Coordinates of C-alpha atoms in Angstrom, one line a residue:
X25 CA 124.5 206.3 10.2
X26 CA 125.3 206.6 6.4
X27 CA 124.1 203.8 4.2
X28 CA 127.7 203.3 3.0
X29 CA 128.8 202.5 6.5
X30 CA 126.1 199.9 6.8
X31 CA 127.2 198.3 3.5
X32 CA 130.8 198.1 4.7
X33 CA 129.6 196.3 7.9
X34 CA 127.5 193.8 5.9
X35 CA 130.5 193.0 3.7
X36 CA 132.8 192.8 6.8
X37 CA 130.7 189.9 8.1
X38 CA 132.1 187.5 5.6
X39 CA 135.7 188.5 6.1
X40 CA 135.3 188.0 9.8
X41 CA 134.0 184.5 9.4
X42 CA 136.7 183.7 7.0
X43 CA 139.4 184.9 9.4
X44 CA 137.9 182.8 12.1
X45 CA 138.0 179.8 9.8
X46 CA 141.7 180.3 9.2
X47 CA 142.4 180.3 12.9
X48 CA 140.7 176.9 13.4
X49 CA 137.8 178.3 15.4
X50 CA 135.0 178.0 12.9
X51 CA 131.6 177.9 14.4
X52 CA 129.9 174.5 14.4
X53 CA 127.5 174.0 11.5
X54 CA 124.5 173.4 13.7
X55 CA 125.1 176.4 16.1
X56 CA 122.9 179.3 15.4
X57 CA 124.3 182.8 15.5
X58 CA 122.5 185.5 17.4
X59 CA 119.5 186.7 15.3
X60 CA 119.7 190.2 13.8
X61 CA 116.8 192.6 13.3
X62 CA 115.1 192.1 10.0
X63 CA 116.5 194.4 7.3
X64 CA 113.8 196.9 6.2
X65 CA 113.3 197.5 2.5
X66 CA 113.9 200.9 1.0
X67 CA 110.2 201.2 0.3
X68 CA 109.4 200.7 4.0
X69 CA 111.9 203.4 5.0
X70 CA 110.9 205.8 2.2
X71 CA 107.2 205.8 3.0
X72 CA 107.8 208.1 6.0
X73 CA 106.1 211.5 6.2
X74 CA 109.2 213.3 5.2
X75 CA 112.8 212.6 4.5
X76 CA 113.7 213.6 8.1
X77 CA 111.5 210.8 9.3
X78 CA 113.1 208.5 6.7
X79 CA 116.5 209.2 8.0
X80 CA 115.4 208.6 11.6
X81 CA 114.0 205.2 10.6
X82 CA 117.3 204.3 8.9
X83 CA 119.1 205.3 12.1
X84 CA 116.9 203.1 14.3
X85 CA 117.5 200.2 11.9
X86 CA 121.3 200.6 12.1
X87 CA 121.2 201.0 15.8
X88 CA 119.9 197.4 16.1
X89 CA 123.4 196.2 15.1
X90 CA 126.4 196.2 17.5
X91 CA 128.8 199.1 17.0
X92 CA 131.8 196.8 16.7
X93 CA 132.3 193.2 15.5
X94 CA 130.6 191.0 12.9
X95 CA 127.0 191.2 11.9
X96 CA 125.3 187.9 12.5
X97 CA 122.5 186.5 10.4
X98 CA 120.2 183.5 10.4
X99 CA 121.9 180.6 8.6
X100 CA 120.6 179.5 5.3
X101 CA 117.9 176.9 5.9
X102 CA 118.8 174.9 2.8
X103 CA 122.5 174.7 3.7
X104 CA 122.5 170.9 4.0
X105 CA 121.3 170.5 0.4
X106 CA 123.1 173.3 -1.2
X107 CA 126.2 173.3 0.8
X108 CA 126.9 174.6 4.3
X109 CA 127.7 178.3 4.1
X110 CA 129.3 178.2 7.5
X111 CA 131.8 175.6 6.4
X112 CA 134.5 177.2 4.3
X113 CA 137.0 174.3 4.4
X114 CA 136.3 173.5 0.7
X115 CA 137.1 177.0 -0.4
X116 CA 140.5 178.2 -1.5
X117 CA 142.2 180.9 0.5
X118 CA 141.3 183.5 -2.1
X119 CA 137.6 182.4 -2.2
X120 CA 137.5 182.2 1.6
X121 CA 138.4 185.8 1.9
X122 CA 135.9 187.1 -0.7
X123 CA 132.8 188.7 0.8
X124 CA 129.8 186.3 1.0
X125 CA 126.7 188.4 0.3
X126 CA 123.4 186.6 -0.2
X127 CA 120.8 187.7 -2.8
X128 CA 118.6 189.3 -0.1
X129 CA 121.6 191.3 1.2
X130 CA 122.4 192.5 -2.3
X131 CA 118.8 193.6 -2.8
X132 CA 118.7 195.4 0.5
X133 CA 122.1 197.1 -0.2
X134 CA 120.9 198.3 -3.6
X135 CA 117.6 199.5 -2.1
X136 CA 119.4 201.4 0.7
X137 CA 121.8 202.9 -1.8
X138 CA 118.8 204.2 -3.9
X139 CA 117.2 205.5 -0.7
X140 CA 120.4 207.5 0.1
X141 CA 120.4 208.9 -3.4
X142 CA 116.7 209.9 -3.1
X143 CA 117.2 211.6 0.3
X144 CA 120.1 213.6 -1.2
X145 CA 118.0 214.6 -4.1
X146 CA 115.2 215.8 -1.7
X147 CA 117.7 217.8 0.4
X148 CA 119.0 219.4 -2.8
X149 CA 115.5 220.2 -3.9
X150 CA 114.7 221.8 -0.6
X151 CA 117.7 224.0 -0.9
X152 CA 116.7 225.0 -4.4
X153 CA 113.2 226.0 -3.2
X154 CA 114.6 228.1 -0.5
X155 CA 113.3 226.2 2.5
X156 CA 115.4 227.3 5.4
X157 CA 116.7 224.9 8.1
X158 CA 115.4 225.3 11.6
X159 CA 118.7 226.3 13.2
X160 CA 118.1 229.8 14.6
X161 CA 118.0 230.4 18.3
X162 CA 116.2 233.1 20.3
X163 CA 118.8 235.8 19.9
X164 CA 119.2 235.4 16.1
X165 CA 115.4 235.4 15.6
X166 CA 115.1 238.5 17.8
X167 CA 117.9 240.2 15.8
X168 CA 116.2 239.4 12.5
X169 CA 112.9 240.8 13.6
X170 CA 114.3 244.0 15.2
X171 CA 116.5 244.6 12.2
X172 CA 113.5 244.6 9.9
X173 CA 111.3 246.7 12.2
X174 CA 113.7 249.4 13.3
X175 CA 114.8 251.4 10.3
X176 CA 114.0 254.7 8.7
X177 CA 110.6 254.7 10.3
X178 CA 112.2 255.7 13.6
X179 CA 113.3 259.0 12.0
X180 CA 109.7 260.3 11.7
X181 CA 108.5 259.4 15.3
X182 CA 109.1 263.0 16.5
X183 CA 107.2 264.3 13.5
X184 CA 104.3 262.0 14.4
X185 CA 104.4 263.4 17.9
X186 CA 104.2 266.9 16.4
X187 CA 101.0 265.8 14.6
X188 CA 99.3 264.2 17.5
X189 CA 100.9 265.8 20.6
X190 CA 102.1 264.0 23.7
X191 CA 99.4 261.4 23.3
X192 CA 101.9 260.0 20.8
X193 CA 103.6 258.2 23.7
X194 CA 100.4 256.2 24.3
X195 CA 100.2 255.5 20.5
X196 CA 103.8 254.1 20.5
X197 CA 103.1 251.8 23.5
X198 CA 99.7 250.7 22.1
X199 CA 101.1 250.0 18.7
X200 CA 103.8 247.8 20.3
X201 CA 101.1 245.7 21.9
X202 CA 99.1 245.5 18.7
X203 CA 102.2 244.5 16.8
X204 CA 103.0 241.7 19.2
X205 CA 99.5 240.4 19.2
X206 CA 99.0 240.4 15.5
X207 CA 102.5 238.9 15.0
X208 CA 101.4 235.9 17.1
X209 CA 98.1 235.6 15.1
X210 CA 100.0 235.6 11.8
X211 CA 102.1 232.6 12.8
X212 CA 99.1 230.8 14.2
X213 CA 97.5 231.2 10.8
X214 CA 100.4 229.3 9.2
X215 CA 99.5 226.2 11.3
X216 CA 95.7 226.3 11.0
X217 CA 95.7 222.9 9.3
X218 CA 97.2 220.2 11.5
X219 CA 100.3 218.6 10.1
X220 CA 100.9 221.3 7.5
X221 CA 102.5 224.7 7.5
X222 CA 101.9 227.6 5.1
X223 CA 104.9 229.6 3.9
X224 CA 103.8 233.3 3.4
X225 CA 101.1 235.9 3.9
X226 CA 99.6 235.4 0.4
X227 CA 99.1 231.7 1.3
X228 CA 97.3 232.7 4.4
X229 CA 95.0 234.9 2.4
X230 CA 94.2 232.1 0.0
X231 CA 93.5 229.6 2.8
X232 CA 91.1 232.1 4.4
X233 CA 89.3 233.6 1.4
X234 CA 90.3 231.7 -1.7
X235 CA 92.1 233.2 -4.7
X236 CA 90.6 236.6 -4.2
X237 CA 92.0 236.6 -0.6
X238 CA 95.3 235.7 -2.0
X239 CA 95.2 238.5 -4.6
X240 CA 94.2 241.1 -1.9
X241 CA 97.0 239.9 0.4
X242 CA 99.5 239.9 -2.3
X243 CA 98.6 243.5 -3.2
X244 CA 99.1 244.8 0.3
X245 CA 102.1 242.6 0.9
X246 CA 103.9 243.6 -2.3
X247 CA 102.9 247.3 -1.9
X248 CA 104.6 247.3 1.5
X249 CA 107.8 245.6 0.3
X250 CA 108.1 247.7 -2.9
X251 CA 106.9 250.9 -1.3
X252 CA 109.3 250.7 1.5
X253 CA 112.1 250.2 -1.0
X254 CA 111.0 253.4 -2.7
X255 CA 111.3 255.2 0.6
X256 CA 114.8 253.8 1.1
X257 CA 115.9 255.1 -2.3
X258 CA 114.4 258.5 -1.6
X259 CA 115.9 258.9 1.9
X260 CA 119.3 257.6 0.9
X261 CA 119.5 259.9 -2.1
X262 CA 118.4 262.9 0.0
X263 CA 121.1 262.2 2.7
X264 CA 123.9 261.6 0.2
X265 CA 122.9 264.9 -1.6
X266 CA 123.1 266.8 1.7
X267 CA 126.5 265.2 2.6
X268 CA 128.3 265.7 -0.7
X269 CA 126.8 269.1 -1.7
X270 CA 129.0 270.7 1.0
X271 CA 132.0 269.2 -0.7
X272 CA 131.3 270.9 -4.0
X273 CA 129.9 267.8 -5.8
X274 CA 127.3 269.2 -8.3
X275 CA 124.8 266.3 -8.7
X276 CA 121.1 266.6 -8.2
X277 CA 119.1 264.5 -5.7
X278 CA 117.6 262.4 -8.6
X279 CA 121.0 261.5 -9.9
X280 CA 122.0 260.3 -6.4
X281 CA 118.8 258.3 -6.2
X282 CA 119.7 256.5 -9.4
X283 CA 123.2 255.8 -8.0
X284 CA 121.6 254.4 -4.8
X285 CA 119.3 252.2 -6.8
X286 CA 122.3 250.8 -8.8
X287 CA 124.2 250.1 -5.5
X288 CA 121.1 248.3 -4.1
X289 CA 120.9 246.3 -7.3
X290 CA 124.3 244.6 -6.7
X291 CA 123.3 242.5 -3.6
X292 CA 119.9 241.9 -5.2
X293 CA 121.7 240.3 -8.2
X294 CA 124.1 238.3 -6.0
X295 CA 122.0 237.1 -3.1
X296 CA 119.7 234.2 -3.8
X297 CA 118.4 233.3 -0.3
X298 CA 117.4 235.2 2.8
X299 CA 120.0 233.3 4.9
X300 CA 122.8 234.9 2.8
X301 CA 121.9 238.4 4.1
X302 CA 122.4 237.6 7.8
X303 CA 125.5 239.8 8.2
X304 CA 123.7 242.6 6.4
X305 CA 120.8 242.4 8.8
X306 CA 123.0 242.6 11.8
X307 CA 124.8 245.6 10.5
X308 CA 121.5 247.3 9.8
X309 CA 120.4 246.7 13.4
X310 CA 123.6 248.3 14.7
X311 CA 123.3 251.2 12.4
X312 CA 119.8 252.0 13.5
X313 CA 120.8 251.9 17.2
X314 CA 123.7 254.3 16.5
X315 CA 121.3 256.7 14.6
X316 CA 118.7 256.6 17.4
X317 CA 121.4 257.3 20.0
X318 CA 122.9 260.2 18.0
X319 CA 119.4 261.8 17.4
X320 CA 118.4 261.4 21.0
X321 CA 121.6 262.9 22.4
X322 CA 121.8 265.7 19.9
X323 CA 118.2 266.7 20.5
X324 CA 118.6 266.9 24.2
X325 CA 121.9 268.8 23.9
X326 CA 120.7 271.2 21.2
X327 CA 117.0 272.1 21.6
X328 CA 115.3 274.7 19.4
X329 CA 115.7 277.5 21.9
X330 CA 119.5 277.0 22.0
X331 CA 119.8 276.8 18.2
X332 CA 117.6 279.8 17.6
X333 CA 117.7 281.9 20.8
X334 CA 116.1 285.0 19.2
X335 CA 112.9 283.1 18.2
X336 CA 110.1 282.1 20.5
X337 CA 110.1 278.5 21.7
X338 CA 108.0 276.2 19.6
X339 CA 104.8 275.0 21.2
X340 CA 103.7 271.5 22.1
X341 CA 100.3 270.0 22.9
X342 CA 98.9 267.2 25.0
X343 CA 96.7 265.9 22.1
X344 CA 95.8 267.1 18.6
X345 CA 92.7 265.1 17.7
X346 CA 92.8 265.8 13.9
X347 CA 96.4 264.6 13.7
X348 CA 96.0 261.4 15.7
X349 CA 95.0 259.1 12.7
X350 CA 98.0 260.4 10.6
X351 CA 100.4 260.0 13.6
X352 CA 99.0 256.5 14.2
X353 CA 99.6 255.4 10.6
X354 CA 103.1 256.8 10.7
X355 CA 103.9 255.1 14.0
X356 CA 102.4 251.8 12.8
X357 CA 104.8 251.9 9.8
X358 CA 107.7 252.0 12.3
X359 CA 106.5 248.6 13.7
X360 CA 105.7 247.0 10.4
X361 CA 107.5 243.7 9.5
X362 CA 104.6 241.3 9.0
X363 CA 105.8 240.2 5.6
X364 CA 109.0 238.6 7.0
X365 CA 107.5 237.0 10.1
X366 CA 106.8 233.7 8.3
X367 CA 110.4 233.5 7.0
X368 CA 111.9 234.3 10.4
X369 CA 109.7 231.7 12.2
X370 CA 110.5 229.1 9.6
X371 CA 114.1 229.3 10.6
X372 CA 113.6 229.0 14.3
X373 CA 115.0 226.0 16.1
X374 CA 112.2 226.2 18.7
X375 CA 109.1 227.7 17.0
X376 CA 107.1 227.7 20.2
X377 CA 109.4 230.6 21.3
X378 CA 107.9 232.8 18.6
X379 CA 105.5 234.7 21.0
X380 CA 108.5 235.6 23.3
X381 CA 110.6 236.7 20.3
X382 CA 107.9 239.0 18.8
X383 CA 106.9 240.6 22.1
X384 CA 110.5 241.1 23.2
X385 CA 111.2 242.7 19.8
X386 CA 108.2 245.0 20.1
X387 CA 109.3 246.1 23.6
X388 CA 112.8 246.9 22.4
X389 CA 111.5 248.9 19.5
X390 CA 109.0 250.8 21.7
X391 CA 111.8 251.8 24.1
X392 CA 113.9 253.0 21.2
X393 CA 111.0 255.0 19.7
X394 CA 110.1 256.6 23.0
X395 CA 113.7 257.8 23.3
X396 CA 113.9 259.4 19.9
X397 CA 110.2 260.6 19.9
X398 CA 110.1 262.2 23.4
X399 CA 113.6 263.9 23.0
X400 CA 112.8 265.2 19.5
X401 CA 109.4 266.6 20.3
X402 CA 110.6 268.1 23.6
X403 CA 113.5 269.8 21.8
X404 CA 111.8 271.1 18.7
X405 CA 108.1 270.9 19.3
X406 CA 105.9 271.7 16.3
X407 CA 109.0 272.8 14.4
X408 CA 110.4 269.3 14.2
X409 CA 110.6 267.9 10.6
X410 CA 110.8 264.4 9.1
X411 CA 113.4 262.9 9.1
X412 CA 114.4 264.3 12.5
X413 CA 118.1 264.4 11.5
X414 CA 117.2 267.5 9.5
X415 CA 116.3 269.2 12.8
X416 CA 119.4 268.6 14.8
X417 CA 122.4 271.0 14.2
X418 CA 124.9 270.2 11.5
X419 CA 128.2 268.8 12.5
X420 CA 130.1 265.6 13.0
X421 CA 127.4 263.8 14.9
X422 CA 124.7 264.6 12.4
X423 CA 127.0 263.6 9.6
X424 CA 127.9 260.3 11.2
X425 CA 124.2 259.6 11.8
X426 CA 123.3 260.4 8.2
X427 CA 126.1 258.2 6.9
X428 CA 125.0 255.3 9.1
X429 CA 121.3 255.6 8.1
X430 CA 122.3 255.9 4.5
X431 CA 124.3 252.7 4.7
X432 CA 121.5 251.1 6.6
X433 CA 118.8 251.8 4.0
X434 CA 121.1 250.7 1.1
X435 CA 121.6 247.4 2.9
X436 CA 118.1 247.0 4.2
X437 CA 116.4 247.5 0.8
X438 CA 117.8 244.3 -0.8
X439 CA 116.6 242.4 2.4
X440 CA 113.2 243.9 2.0
X441 CA 113.1 243.0 -1.7
X442 CA 114.3 239.5 -1.1
X443 CA 110.9 238.8 0.6
X444 CA 109.1 239.8 -2.5
X445 CA 111.5 238.0 -4.9
X446 CA 111.5 234.7 -3.0
X447 CA 107.7 234.5 -3.0
X448 CA 107.3 235.4 -6.6
X449 CA 110.1 233.2 -7.8
X450 CA 108.7 230.3 -5.8
X451 CA 105.2 230.8 -7.4
X452 CA 106.6 231.1 -10.9
X453 CA 109.0 228.2 -10.3
X454 CA 112.1 230.1 -11.1
X455 CA 114.5 227.5 -9.9
X456 CA 117.5 225.5 -11.1
X457 CA 115.5 222.2 -10.9
X458 CA 113.1 223.3 -13.6
X459 CA 115.3 225.7 -15.7
X460 CA 118.8 224.5 -15.1
X461 CA 121.4 226.6 -13.2
X462 CA 122.5 228.8 -16.0
X463 CA 119.0 229.7 -17.3
X464 CA 117.7 230.1 -13.8
X465 CA 120.4 232.6 -13.0
X466 CA 119.6 234.6 -16.2
X467 CA 115.9 234.6 -15.6
X468 CA 116.2 235.6 -12.0
X469 CA 118.7 238.3 -12.8
X470 CA 116.5 239.8 -15.5
X471 CA 113.4 239.7 -13.3
X472 CA 115.1 241.3 -10.3
X473 CA 116.7 244.0 -12.4
X474 CA 113.4 245.0 -14.0
X475 CA 111.8 245.3 -10.6
X476 CA 114.6 247.4 -9.2
X477 CA 114.4 249.7 -12.2
X478 CA 110.6 250.1 -11.8
X479 CA 111.0 250.9 -8.1
X480 CA 113.6 253.5 -8.8
X481 CA 111.3 255.1 -11.4
X482 CA 108.6 255.4 -8.8
X483 CA 111.0 256.9 -6.3
X484 CA 112.1 259.5 -8.9
X485 CA 108.5 260.4 -9.6
X486 CA 107.5 261.0 -6.0
X487 CA 110.5 262.3 -4.0
X488 CA 108.4 263.5 -1.0
X489 CA 109.5 261.5 1.9
X490 CA 107.1 262.4 4.7
X491 CA 103.9 262.4 2.6
X492 CA 104.9 259.2 0.7
X493 CA 105.7 257.5 3.9
X494 CA 102.3 258.4 5.4
X495 CA 100.5 257.1 2.3
X496 CA 102.3 253.8 2.2
X497 CA 101.9 253.2 5.9
X498 CA 98.2 254.1 5.7
X499 CA 97.3 251.8 2.8
X500 CA 99.6 248.8 3.1
X501 CA 101.3 248.8 6.5
X502 CA 98.2 249.4 8.7
X503 CA 96.3 246.8 6.7
X504 CA 99.1 244.1 7.1
X505 CA 99.8 245.2 10.6
X506 CA 96.4 245.4 12.3
X507 CA 93.6 244.2 9.9
X508 CA 94.5 241.2 7.8
X509 CA 96.0 239.0 10.7
X510 CA 92.8 239.3 12.7
X511 CA 90.4 238.8 9.8
X512 CA 92.3 235.8 8.5
X513 CA 92.6 234.3 12.0
X514 CA 88.9 234.5 12.6
X515 CA 88.1 233.1 9.2
X516 CA 90.5 230.1 9.6
X517 CA 89.8 229.2 13.2
X518 CA 86.3 230.6 13.8
X519 CA 85.2 233.3 16.2
X520 CA 84.3 230.7 18.9
X521 CA 88.0 230.0 19.5
X522 CA 88.6 233.4 21.2
X523 CA 87.2 234.3 24.6
X524 CA 85.0 237.4 24.9
X525 CA 87.7 239.7 26.2
X526 CA 90.0 238.7 23.3
X527 CA 87.2 239.4 20.9
X528 CA 86.7 242.8 22.4
X529 CA 90.5 243.5 22.0
X530 CA 90.2 242.4 18.4
X531 CA 87.4 244.9 17.7
X532 CA 89.5 247.7 19.2
X533 CA 92.5 246.8 17.0
X534 CA 90.3 246.5 13.9
X535 CA 88.6 249.9 14.6
X536 CA 92.0 251.5 15.2
X537 CA 93.4 250.0 12.0
X538 CA 90.5 251.0 9.8
X539 CA 90.3 254.6 11.1
X540 CA 94.1 255.0 10.8
X541 CA 94.2 253.5 7.3
X542 CA 91.3 255.6 5.8
X543 CA 91.9 258.9 7.5
X544 CA 95.7 258.6 7.2
X545 CA 95.4 257.8 3.4
X546 CA 93.2 260.9 2.7
X547 CA 95.5 263.2 4.6
X548 CA 98.6 261.8 3.0
X549 CA 97.1 262.1 -0.5
X550 CA 96.2 265.8 0.1
X551 CA 99.6 266.6 1.4
X552 CA 101.2 264.8 -1.5
X553 CA 99.2 266.6 -4.1
X554 CA 99.9 269.9 -2.4
X555 CA 103.7 269.2 -2.4
X556 CA 103.7 268.2 -6.0
X557 CA 101.9 271.3 -7.1
X558 CA 104.2 273.5 -5.1
X559 CA 107.2 271.8 -6.6
X560 CA 105.9 272.3 -10.1
X561 CA 105.2 276.0 -9.6
X562 CA 108.6 276.7 -8.0

């Protein structure tokens, strides 16, 4: 109940007594009214753990009073000497109807009013610091996770199969299990200290390994966020160039990449919090589902032998050992989303449902990846390219898919960047409380604009989608996906907390992560250097 309602009830007590006096039914002086619960002071209420508890204490205090009717109090002990407060016969009609508020009541009302003001200030400060309310159910949390995970990474699943062979099916399923397991460990690390919750991956790194752990985690965390944005700019520019070149528009890929970056900059400048991007996230999820459906159907309906009947059918293999690490790093990238898990879980109404959310999300993604991976590799074999939309025949379906994926990456990039911006702005205290609204807006706008410009510059310098994707996934994504969650969990909780079979599983995940990261990085760098040299000579 609001404090103002309580104040009105306290003041209403005196008017009720006065009206009873007028009717000739005044209570006898010696009759004691029913006692009320003692009024707590503002200090007693405010010393709760948080403002939510303070509000709960205030509600319990108000509930001690009846919902209707007057509020009774103990009569003043010194009434005989100072004048009986229950006897209003000596007062004028005007005085009798004035509210009678004792000094203690006045102090309590003032204290409660100050408390209400302090609670409001705390709520406003929480909004300024971007702390989300826990109001998200299972479906909304599931949608947020899937939207982040499923994206452009799905377009290179057939290419990963071409690198590793049909064993890629096992890699897709295994990666889903690893993603679910490490996603659960990530959230457990946030609650390692009872009564407190960390807010991001860098804070987990600091809690586990001090400031150097924080720096290392920030490096991989920000490399993933910014590197993925680079990939989105490259892919969107490439698709737009392919779409408009047939219409006679004479603009190069780099010009379109700059245009894409400018379009991405608009929501980056407007959106302040992650919650404001909810509609964009839903659209990104739907766009990805459409793209996967189109690529799957078109691959099955138009295999390589149908498109090129005069050429021999492309081969396929059960397993290609040398390509497994590269394929693993690329597939792992398709499951990456660790940087946003803390933000999604922070908004959940029932945080204990997080394991169900993350495992259901991974299962959904695995099913989608198997659809596009199996159909693409079956249809085009070793001739499949990344992204797979370049392998399917040109036409309306391919055009629709490219338009949808282009819109998706343009929308998804600001969401990915928001994770980076919110953490940095919180650490640097870029908020209205410290800078004021106008100055905070200017500083935030300049900072975000500079970052978008730098990301665009990197995208222009390395416009090789497949190789750059493999490099980023090998360095940052595999580390955030499979290595850091386990290492930090063991450091924070100790190895004794896990049974032997879970420790064995942890070792398997760490070995897979390290091999995929190192081997995949070396192969990606070699391919990238080769492509740059070929581009320079042509």
